[in-house]
């Protein structure tokens, strides 16, 4: 599914469960020591996805370790992103010559838990989502909103090292399957603040992907 959101040259791999055996590097296994079984399996399946992406890029398999702020560490010259949610795991990766940054996110389709939207969306964003829901009530707009901001954050963070809350970014969503997230960091950063992406909803999931072209 995620490949539908990606331009040529960006590789992807996904899984809908943890059934396939996934072998971890020792350093990865060490990171997961003491973690609950479900988290270990999710982490391992995502690493298998990451290594399939690297193989498609003709890169050798390496450990993909959580680094600063939790961002996954990719080999030099590669950018990538990982997501997992109930019933879905995925990784994407691209050579730096194809993308300056990527971020992906998956969420179960459906409304956010009661009260969450009020905490994470501005008044203008809530009005925007309400208008989209009137035009097409069948789509889980709140989840697309949430997921799009998380995907943009995953592209933003490795370049800046700056944590941003949901209220520190604003989102414009198009029913045509695109979106733009504008970051408002607390300090000026020499990075284009607008992250453009694509979304889809299907199979009980919402998927989002941000791919920033090189040089931006
Ligand atoms: C980091 C965060 C985005 C992860 O999203 P999530 O829906 O909880 O979890 P997902 O399964 O989709 O993604 C988890 C993966 O994201 C990646 N990730 C974690 N922190 C990251 C970061 N700072 N930058 C980039 N990628 C990160 C990791 O690869 C992680 O998987 P792993 O632990 O197996 O390596 C989320 O927990 C968070 O902190 N959000 C707050 C910040 C935010 O989204 N702001 C929005 C406004 S811009």
CSV table of C-alpha atoms and ligand atoms in Angstrom, one decimal:
chain,number,residue,atom,x,y,z
A,1,UNK,CA,0.0,0.0,0.0
A,2,UNK,CA,2.7,2.5,1.0
A,3,UNK,CA,4.3,2.4,-2.4
A,4,UNK,CA,1.3,4.1,-3.8
A,5,UNK,CA,2.4,7.3,-1.9
A,6,UNK,CA,6.0,7.2,-3.0
A,7,UNK,CA,7.8,8.7,-6.1
A,8,UNK,CA,10.2,6.6,-8.2
A,9,UNK,CA,13.5,5.8,-6.5
A,10,UNK,CA,12.1,5.6,-3.0
A,11,UNK,CA,12.0,2.0,-1.9
A,12,UNK,CA,9.5,0.5,0.5
A,13,UNK,CA,8.6,-2.7,2.3
A,14,UNK,CA,5.6,-3.5,4.4
A,15,UNK,CA,4.1,-6.3,6.5
A,16,UNK,CA,0.6,-6.8,8.0
A,17,UNK,CA,1.7,-9.1,10.8
A,18,UNK,CA,4.9,-10.3,12.5
A,19,UNK,CA,4.6,-13.9,11.2
A,20,UNK,CA,7.7,-13.9,9.0
A,21,UNK,CA,10.9,-14.6,10.9
A,22,UNK,CA,12.9,-11.4,11.4
A,23,UNK,CA,16.6,-11.7,12.5
A,24,UNK,CA,18.0,-8.8,14.5
A,25,UNK,CA,21.6,-7.7,14.6
A,26,UNK,CA,23.1,-8.0,18.1
A,27,UNK,CA,23.0,-4.2,18.6
A,28,UNK,CA,19.4,-4.2,17.7
A,29,UNK,CA,18.6,-7.1,20.0
A,30,UNK,CA,20.4,-5.2,22.8
A,31,UNK,CA,18.1,-2.2,22.3
A,32,UNK,CA,15.1,-4.5,22.7
A,33,UNK,CA,16.3,-6.3,25.8
A,34,UNK,CA,13.7,-6.3,28.5
A,35,UNK,CA,11.0,-4.9,26.2
A,36,UNK,CA,7.7,-6.6,26.0
A,37,UNK,CA,7.3,-9.4,23.4
A,38,UNK,CA,4.9,-7.4,21.2
A,39,UNK,CA,7.3,-4.5,20.9
A,40,UNK,CA,10.2,-6.7,20.1
A,41,UNK,CA,8.3,-8.4,17.3
A,42,UNK,CA,7.1,-5.1,15.9
A,43,UNK,CA,10.6,-3.7,16.0
A,44,UNK,CA,12.1,-6.8,14.4
A,45,UNK,CA,9.5,-6.9,11.6
A,46,UNK,CA,10.2,-3.2,10.9
A,47,UNK,CA,13.9,-4.0,10.7
A,48,UNK,CA,13.3,-6.8,8.2
A,49,UNK,CA,11.3,-4.2,6.2
A,50,UNK,CA,14.2,-1.7,6.5
A,51,UNK,CA,16.7,-4.3,5.3
A,52,UNK,CA,14.5,-5.2,2.3
A,53,UNK,CA,14.5,-1.5,1.4
A,54,UNK,CA,18.3,-1.4,1.7
A,55,UNK,CA,18.6,-4.5,-0.5
A,56,UNK,CA,16.5,-2.8,-3.2
A,57,UNK,CA,19.0,0.1,-3.0
A,58,UNK,CA,21.8,-2.5,-3.4
A,59,UNK,CA,23.1,-1.6,0.1
A,60,UNK,CA,24.4,-4.3,2.4
A,61,UNK,CA,22.2,-5.2,5.5
A,62,UNK,CA,23.1,-3.2,8.5
A,63,UNK,CA,21.6,-2.6,12.0
A,64,UNK,CA,19.0,0.2,11.9
A,65,UNK,CA,19.3,1.5,15.5
A,66,UNK,CA,17.2,4.1,17.2
A,67,UNK,CA,19.3,7.3,17.5
A,68,UNK,CA,18.7,10.7,18.9
A,69,UNK,CA,15.1,11.4,19.7
A,70,UNK,CA,14.2,7.9,18.5
A,71,UNK,CA,14.9,8.5,14.9
A,72,UNK,CA,16.2,5.4,13.0
A,73,UNK,CA,19.8,5.5,12.0
A,74,UNK,CA,20.3,4.7,8.3
A,75,UNK,CA,23.7,4.1,6.5
A,76,UNK,CA,25.4,7.3,5.2
A,77,UNK,CA,23.9,8.5,2.0
A,78,UNK,CA,20.5,6.9,2.8
A,79,UNK,CA,17.4,8.6,4.2
A,80,UNK,CA,14.5,6.5,5.5
A,81,UNK,CA,11.6,6.2,7.8
A,82,UNK,CA,9.7,3.5,9.8
A,83,UNK,CA,6.2,3.1,11.1
A,84,UNK,CA,4.1,0.5,12.8
A,85,UNK,CA,0.6,0.3,14.1
A,86,UNK,CA,-1.9,-2.5,14.9
A,87,UNK,CA,-1.9,-4.7,11.7
A,88,UNK,CA,0.8,-2.8,9.8
A,89,UNK,CA,4.6,-2.3,9.7
A,90,UNK,CA,6.6,-0.5,7.0
A,91,UNK,CA,9.9,1.1,6.1
A,92,UNK,CA,10.9,3.3,3.3
A,93,UNK,CA,14.4,4.3,2.2
A,94,UNK,CA,16.0,6.3,-0.6
A,95,UNK,CA,19.4,7.5,-1.6
A,96,UNK,CA,20.1,11.1,-0.6
A,97,UNK,CA,20.3,11.9,-4.3
A,98,UNK,CA,16.6,11.0,-4.6
A,99,UNK,CA,15.2,12.5,-1.4
A,100,UNK,CA,16.5,15.0,1.2
A,101,UNK,CA,14.2,13.6,3.9
A,102,UNK,CA,11.3,11.1,4.2
A,103,UNK,CA,8.7,10.4,6.8
A,104,UNK,CA,5.9,7.8,6.9
A,105,UNK,CA,3.2,7.0,9.3
A,106,UNK,CA,0.4,4.5,9.7
A,107,UNK,CA,-2.7,4.6,11.9
A,108,UNK,CA,-5.8,2.5,12.3
A,109,UNK,CA,-8.6,4.2,10.4
A,110,UNK,CA,-11.3,5.7,12.6
A,111,UNK,CA,-11.9,8.6,14.9
A,112,UNK,CA,-9.3,9.7,17.4
A,113,UNK,CA,-10.1,8.9,21.1
A,114,UNK,CA,-12.6,11.4,22.5
A,115,UNK,CA,-11.0,14.7,23.4
A,116,UNK,CA,-7.8,14.3,21.6
A,117,UNK,CA,-8.5,16.4,18.6
A,118,UNK,CA,-9.3,19.4,20.8
A,119,UNK,CA,-5.8,19.1,22.3
A,120,UNK,CA,-3.8,18.7,19.1
A,121,UNK,CA,-5.7,20.8,16.5
A,122,UNK,CA,-6.2,24.6,16.3
A,123,UNK,CA,-9.6,26.1,15.9
A,124,UNK,CA,-8.9,26.7,12.2
A,125,UNK,CA,-7.7,23.1,11.7
A,126,UNK,CA,-10.9,21.8,13.4
A,127,UNK,CA,-13.0,23.9,11.1
A,128,UNK,CA,-11.0,22.6,8.1
A,129,UNK,CA,-11.6,19.0,9.2
A,130,UNK,CA,-15.3,19.6,9.9
A,131,UNK,CA,-15.7,21.0,6.3
A,132,UNK,CA,-13.9,17.9,4.9
A,133,UNK,CA,-16.2,15.6,6.9
A,134,UNK,CA,-19.3,17.4,5.6
A,135,UNK,CA,-18.0,16.9,2.0
A,136,UNK,CA,-17.1,13.2,2.6
A,137,UNK,CA,-18.2,11.7,5.9
A,138,UNK,CA,-16.9,8.3,5.0
A,139,UNK,CA,-13.2,9.2,5.4
A,140,UNK,CA,-11.3,9.3,8.8
A,141,UNK,CA,-10.2,12.9,8.5
A,142,UNK,CA,-9.0,13.2,12.1
A,143,UNK,CA,-6.7,10.2,11.6
A,144,UNK,CA,-5.4,11.6,8.4
A,145,UNK,CA,-4.7,14.8,10.2
A,146,UNK,CA,-2.8,13.0,13.0
A,147,UNK,CA,-0.9,10.8,10.7
A,148,UNK,CA,0.2,13.6,8.3
A,149,UNK,CA,1.7,15.6,11.2
A,150,UNK,CA,3.5,12.5,12.5
A,151,UNK,CA,4.9,11.7,9.0
A,152,UNK,CA,6.1,15.3,8.6
A,153,UNK,CA,7.7,15.3,12.0
A,154,UNK,CA,9.6,12.1,11.1
A,155,UNK,CA,11.0,13.9,8.1
A,156,UNK,CA,11.7,17.1,10.1
A,157,UNK,CA,13.4,15.8,13.2
A,158,UNK,CA,16.5,14.1,11.7
A,159,UNK,CA,17.3,17.4,9.9
A,160,UNK,CA,16.8,19.7,12.9
A,161,UNK,CA,16.8,17.7,16.1
A,162,UNK,CA,13.9,19.9,17.3
A,163,UNK,CA,10.8,18.3,18.9
A,164,UNK,CA,7.6,20.0,17.9
A,165,UNK,CA,4.1,19.4,19.3
A,166,UNK,CA,1.0,19.0,17.2
A,167,UNK,CA,0.2,22.7,17.8
A,168,UNK,CA,3.6,23.8,16.6
A,169,UNK,CA,2.6,22.8,13.0
A,170,UNK,CA,-0.4,23.5,10.9
A,171,UNK,CA,-1.9,21.2,8.3
A,172,UNK,CA,-3.8,21.7,5.0
A,173,UNK,CA,-5.4,18.6,3.7
A,174,UNK,CA,-6.7,18.0,0.2
A,175,UNK,CA,-9.4,15.3,-0.5
A,176,UNK,CA,-7.3,14.6,-3.6
A,177,UNK,CA,-4.8,12.7,-1.4
A,178,UNK,CA,-2.2,15.4,-0.7
A,179,UNK,CA,-1.3,17.6,2.3
A,180,UNK,CA,1.1,20.3,3.4
A,181,UNK,CA,2.4,20.6,7.0
A,182,UNK,CA,4.0,24.0,7.9
A,183,UNK,CA,6.3,23.7,10.9
A,184,UNK,CA,6.6,26.6,13.4
A,185,UNK,CA,9.7,26.0,15.4
A,186,UNK,CA,10.4,28.1,18.5
A,187,UNK,CA,13.7,29.2,17.0
A,188,UNK,CA,14.6,30.1,13.4
A,189,UNK,CA,15.9,27.0,11.5
A,190,UNK,CA,17.5,27.0,8.1
A,191,UNK,CA,15.1,24.4,6.8
A,192,UNK,CA,12.1,24.9,4.5
A,193,UNK,CA,9.2,24.7,7.0
A,194,UNK,CA,6.7,23.3,4.5
A,195,UNK,CA,6.5,19.5,4.2
A,196,UNK,CA,4.4,18.2,1.4
A,197,UNK,CA,3.0,14.7,1.4
A,198,UNK,CA,0.4,12.2,0.3
A,199,UNK,CA,-2.2,10.2,2.1
A,200,UNK,CA,-4.5,7.2,1.6
A,201,UNK,CA,-7.1,5.4,3.5
A,202,UNK,CA,-8.0,1.8,2.9
A,203,UNK,CA,-8.0,-1.7,4.4
A,204,UNK,CA,-8.8,-0.2,7.8
A,205,UNK,CA,-5.6,1.9,7.7
A,206,UNK,CA,-4.5,5.5,7.1
A,207,UNK,CA,-1.1,5.8,5.6
A,208,UNK,CA,0.8,9.1,5.0
A,209,UNK,CA,4.2,9.8,3.4
A,210,UNK,CA,6.3,12.9,3.1
A,211,UNK,CA,9.2,12.8,0.6
A,212,UNK,CA,11.3,16.0,0.4
A,213,UNK,CA,13.1,16.4,-2.9
A,214,UNK,CA,16.9,16.9,-2.7
A,215,UNK,CA,18.1,20.4,-2.4
A,216,UNK,CA,15.1,21.6,-0.3
B,1,LIG,C1,8.0,10.0,17.1
B,1,LIG,C2,6.6,9.7,16.8
B,1,LIG,C3,6.2,10.6,15.6
B,1,LIG,C4,6.4,8.3,16.4
B,1,LIG,O1,5.1,8.0,15.9
B,1,LIG,P1,4.1,6.9,16.4
B,1,LIG,O2,2.8,7.0,15.7
B,1,LIG,O3,4.1,6.9,17.9
B,1,LIG,O4,4.8,5.5,16.1
B,1,LIG,P2,5.1,4.9,14.6
B,1,LIG,O5,5.0,3.4,14.9
B,1,LIG,O6,4.3,5.4,13.5
B,1,LIG,O7,6.6,5.3,14.4
B,1,LIG,C5,7.6,4.7,15.2
B,1,LIG,C6,8.9,4.9,14.5
B,1,LIG,O8,9.2,6.2,14.3
B,1,LIG,C7,10.6,6.4,14.2
B,1,LIG,N1,10.9,7.6,15.0
B,1,LIG,C8,10.8,7.7,16.4
B,1,LIG,N2,11.2,8.9,16.7
B,1,LIG,C9,11.5,9.6,15.6
B,1,LIG,C10,12.0,10.9,15.4
B,1,LIG,N3,12.3,11.7,16.3
B,1,LIG,N4,12.3,11.2,14.1
B,1,LIG,C11,12.1,10.4,13.1
B,1,LIG,N5,11.6,9.1,13.2
B,1,LIG,C12,11.3,8.7,14.5
B,1,LIG,C13,11.2,5.1,14.7
B,1,LIG,O9,11.8,4.4,13.6
B,1,LIG,C14,10.1,4.4,15.3
B,1,LIG,O10,10.1,3.0,15.2
B,1,LIG,P3,11.2,2.1,15.9
B,1,LIG,O11,11.2,2.6,17.4
B,1,LIG,O12,10.8,0.7,15.7
B,1,LIG,O13,12.6,2.4,15.3
B,1,LIG,C15,5.6,10.1,17.9
B,1,LIG,O14,5.7,9.1,19.0
B,1,LIG,C16,5.8,11.4,18.5
B,1,LIG,O15,6.7,11.6,19.4
B,1,LIG,N6,5.0,12.5,18.1
B,1,LIG,C17,5.2,13.8,18.7
B,1,LIG,C18,5.8,14.7,17.7
B,1,LIG,C19,4.9,15.0,16.6
B,1,LIG,O16,4.4,14.1,15.9
B,1,LIG,N7,4.6,16.3,16.3
B,1,LIG,C20,3.7,16.6,15.3
B,1,LIG,C21,3.9,18.0,14.9
B,1,LIG,S1,5.2,18.2,13.7
